[in-house]
mmCIF file of C-alpha atoms in Angstrom:
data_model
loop_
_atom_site.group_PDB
_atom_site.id
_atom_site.type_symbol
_atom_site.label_atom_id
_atom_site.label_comp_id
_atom_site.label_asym_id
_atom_site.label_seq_id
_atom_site.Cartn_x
_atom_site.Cartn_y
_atom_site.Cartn_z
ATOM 1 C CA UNK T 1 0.000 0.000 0.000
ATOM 2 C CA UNK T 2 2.618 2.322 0.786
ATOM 3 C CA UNK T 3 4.416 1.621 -2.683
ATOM 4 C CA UNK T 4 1.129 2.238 -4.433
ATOM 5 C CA UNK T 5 0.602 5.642 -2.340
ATOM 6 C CA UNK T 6 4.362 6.925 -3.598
ATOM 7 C CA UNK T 7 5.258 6.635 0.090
ATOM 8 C CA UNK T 8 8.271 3.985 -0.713
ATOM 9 C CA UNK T 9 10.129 3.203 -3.762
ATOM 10 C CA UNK T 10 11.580 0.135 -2.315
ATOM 11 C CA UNK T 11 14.461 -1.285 -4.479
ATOM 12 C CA UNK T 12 12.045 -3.155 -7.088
ATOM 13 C CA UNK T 13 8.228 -3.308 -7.113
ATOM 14 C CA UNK T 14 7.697 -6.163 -5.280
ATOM 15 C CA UNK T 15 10.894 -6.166 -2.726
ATOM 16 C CA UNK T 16 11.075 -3.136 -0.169
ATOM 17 C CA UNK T 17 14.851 -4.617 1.015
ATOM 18 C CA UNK T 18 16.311 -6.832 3.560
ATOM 19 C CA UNK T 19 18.526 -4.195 5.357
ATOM 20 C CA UNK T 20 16.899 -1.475 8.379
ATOM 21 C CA UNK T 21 15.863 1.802 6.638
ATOM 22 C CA UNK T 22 18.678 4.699 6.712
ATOM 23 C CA UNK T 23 17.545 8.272 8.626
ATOM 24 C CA UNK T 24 16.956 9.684 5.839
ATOM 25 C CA UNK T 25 14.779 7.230 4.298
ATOM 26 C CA UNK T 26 12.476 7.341 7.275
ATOM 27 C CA UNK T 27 12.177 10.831 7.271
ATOM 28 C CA UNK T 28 11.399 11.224 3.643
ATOM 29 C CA UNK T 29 8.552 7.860 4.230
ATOM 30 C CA UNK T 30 7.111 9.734 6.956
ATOM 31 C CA UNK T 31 7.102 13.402 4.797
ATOM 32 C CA UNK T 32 5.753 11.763 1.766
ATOM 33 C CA UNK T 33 3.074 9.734 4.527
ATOM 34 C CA UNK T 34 1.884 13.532 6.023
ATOM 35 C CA UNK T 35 1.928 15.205 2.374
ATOM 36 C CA UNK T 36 -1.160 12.303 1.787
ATOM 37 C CA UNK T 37 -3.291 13.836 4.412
ATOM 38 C CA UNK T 38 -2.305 17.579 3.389
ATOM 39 C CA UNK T 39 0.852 18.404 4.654
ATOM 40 C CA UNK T 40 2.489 21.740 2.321
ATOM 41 C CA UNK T 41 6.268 20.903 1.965
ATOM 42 C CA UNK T 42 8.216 24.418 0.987
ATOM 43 C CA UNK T 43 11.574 25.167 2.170
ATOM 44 C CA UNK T 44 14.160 26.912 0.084
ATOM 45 C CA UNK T 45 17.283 24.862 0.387
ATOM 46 C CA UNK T 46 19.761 27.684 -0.391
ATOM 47 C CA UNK T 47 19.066 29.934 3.016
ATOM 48 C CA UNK T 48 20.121 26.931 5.036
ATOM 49 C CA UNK T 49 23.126 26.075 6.646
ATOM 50 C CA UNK T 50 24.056 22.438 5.563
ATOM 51 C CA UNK T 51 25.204 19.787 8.066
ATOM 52 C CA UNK T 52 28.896 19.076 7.565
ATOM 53 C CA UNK T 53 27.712 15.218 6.278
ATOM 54 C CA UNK T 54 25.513 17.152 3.604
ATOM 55 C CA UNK T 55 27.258 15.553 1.100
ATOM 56 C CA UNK T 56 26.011 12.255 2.088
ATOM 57 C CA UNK T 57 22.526 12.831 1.834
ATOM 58 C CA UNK T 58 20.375 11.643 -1.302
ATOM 59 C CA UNK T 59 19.055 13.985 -3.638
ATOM 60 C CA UNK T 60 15.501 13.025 -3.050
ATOM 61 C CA UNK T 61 15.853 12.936 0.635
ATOM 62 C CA UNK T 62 17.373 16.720 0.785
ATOM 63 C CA UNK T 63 13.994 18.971 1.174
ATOM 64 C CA UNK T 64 12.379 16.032 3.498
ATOM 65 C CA UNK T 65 15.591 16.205 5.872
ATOM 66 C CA UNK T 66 16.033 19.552 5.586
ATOM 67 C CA UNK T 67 12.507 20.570 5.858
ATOM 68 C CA UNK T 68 11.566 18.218 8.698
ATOM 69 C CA UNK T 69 15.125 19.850 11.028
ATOM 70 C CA UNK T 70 13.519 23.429 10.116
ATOM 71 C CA UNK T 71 10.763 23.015 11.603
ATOM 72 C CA UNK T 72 12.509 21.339 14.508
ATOM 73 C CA UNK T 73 10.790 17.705 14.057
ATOM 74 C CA UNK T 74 14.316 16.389 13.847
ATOM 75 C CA UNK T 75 17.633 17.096 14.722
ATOM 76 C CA UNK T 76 20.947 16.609 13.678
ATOM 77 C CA UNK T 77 23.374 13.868 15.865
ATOM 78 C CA UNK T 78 25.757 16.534 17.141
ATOM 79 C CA UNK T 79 28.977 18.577 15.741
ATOM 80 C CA UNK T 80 26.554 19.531 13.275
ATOM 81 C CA UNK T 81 26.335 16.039 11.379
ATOM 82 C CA UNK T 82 22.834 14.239 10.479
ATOM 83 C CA UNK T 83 24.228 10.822 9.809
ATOM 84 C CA UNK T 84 21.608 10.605 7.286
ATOM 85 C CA UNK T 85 22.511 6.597 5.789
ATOM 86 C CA UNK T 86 22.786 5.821 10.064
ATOM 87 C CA UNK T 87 20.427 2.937 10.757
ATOM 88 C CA UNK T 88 16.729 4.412 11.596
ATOM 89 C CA UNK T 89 15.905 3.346 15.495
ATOM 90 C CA UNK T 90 12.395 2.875 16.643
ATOM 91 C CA UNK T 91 12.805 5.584 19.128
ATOM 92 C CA UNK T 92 13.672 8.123 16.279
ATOM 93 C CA UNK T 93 10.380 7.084 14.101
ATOM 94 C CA UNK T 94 8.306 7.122 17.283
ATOM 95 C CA UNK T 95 9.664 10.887 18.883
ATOM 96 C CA UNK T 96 9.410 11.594 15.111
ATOM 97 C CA UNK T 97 5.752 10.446 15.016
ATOM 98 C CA UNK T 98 5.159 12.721 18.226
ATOM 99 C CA UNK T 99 6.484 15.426 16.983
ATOM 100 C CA UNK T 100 4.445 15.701 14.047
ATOM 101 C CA UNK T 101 1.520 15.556 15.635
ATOM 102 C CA UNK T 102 2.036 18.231 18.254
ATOM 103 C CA UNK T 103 3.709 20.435 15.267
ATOM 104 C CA UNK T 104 0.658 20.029 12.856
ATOM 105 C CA UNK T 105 -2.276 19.179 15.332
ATOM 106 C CA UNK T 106 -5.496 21.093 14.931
#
């Protein structure tokens, strides 16, 4: 369902992958998941101050990362790094979760 919704790629159609999702492919799961329901993505990407391991994030995951620490949803490991292919822990997705809702809660 989430494949059909655009929510995951996953690495064929049928096959989502056998490793733990990366930080930044959590984040960008959970951005696409809120954009379903109504959720207005816009950050411009060039008034930002990068995190020094900018260079390792994914094109496609850029705007969610940097979009989700902007608004102060998530936050960088320290000495200004994000660690963004760093395995994805539970505890992230759920404070993530949390965070969402009291950010966008009506």
């Amino acid at each position: 369902k989430a494949y059909n919704l655009g929510i995951t790629m996953g690495v064929t159609k049928t096959k989502f992958g056998d490793t733990a999702i990366t930080r930044e492919q959590m984040i960008t799961m959970i951005v696409r998941a809120v954009e379903k329901v109504g959720l207005k993505i816009n950050i411009n990407l060039e008034t930002l101050t990068p995190f020094d391991d900018d260079n390792q994030l994914h094109t496609w995951a850029r705007v969610p990362v940097y979009f989700m620490v902007s608004k102060e949803i998530v936050k960088g490991v320290g000495n200004n790094r994000f660690n963004p292919l760093g395995e994805a822990k539970i505890e992230e997705a759920i404070a993530l979760a949390l965070r969402i809702l009291e950010a966008y809660k009506k």
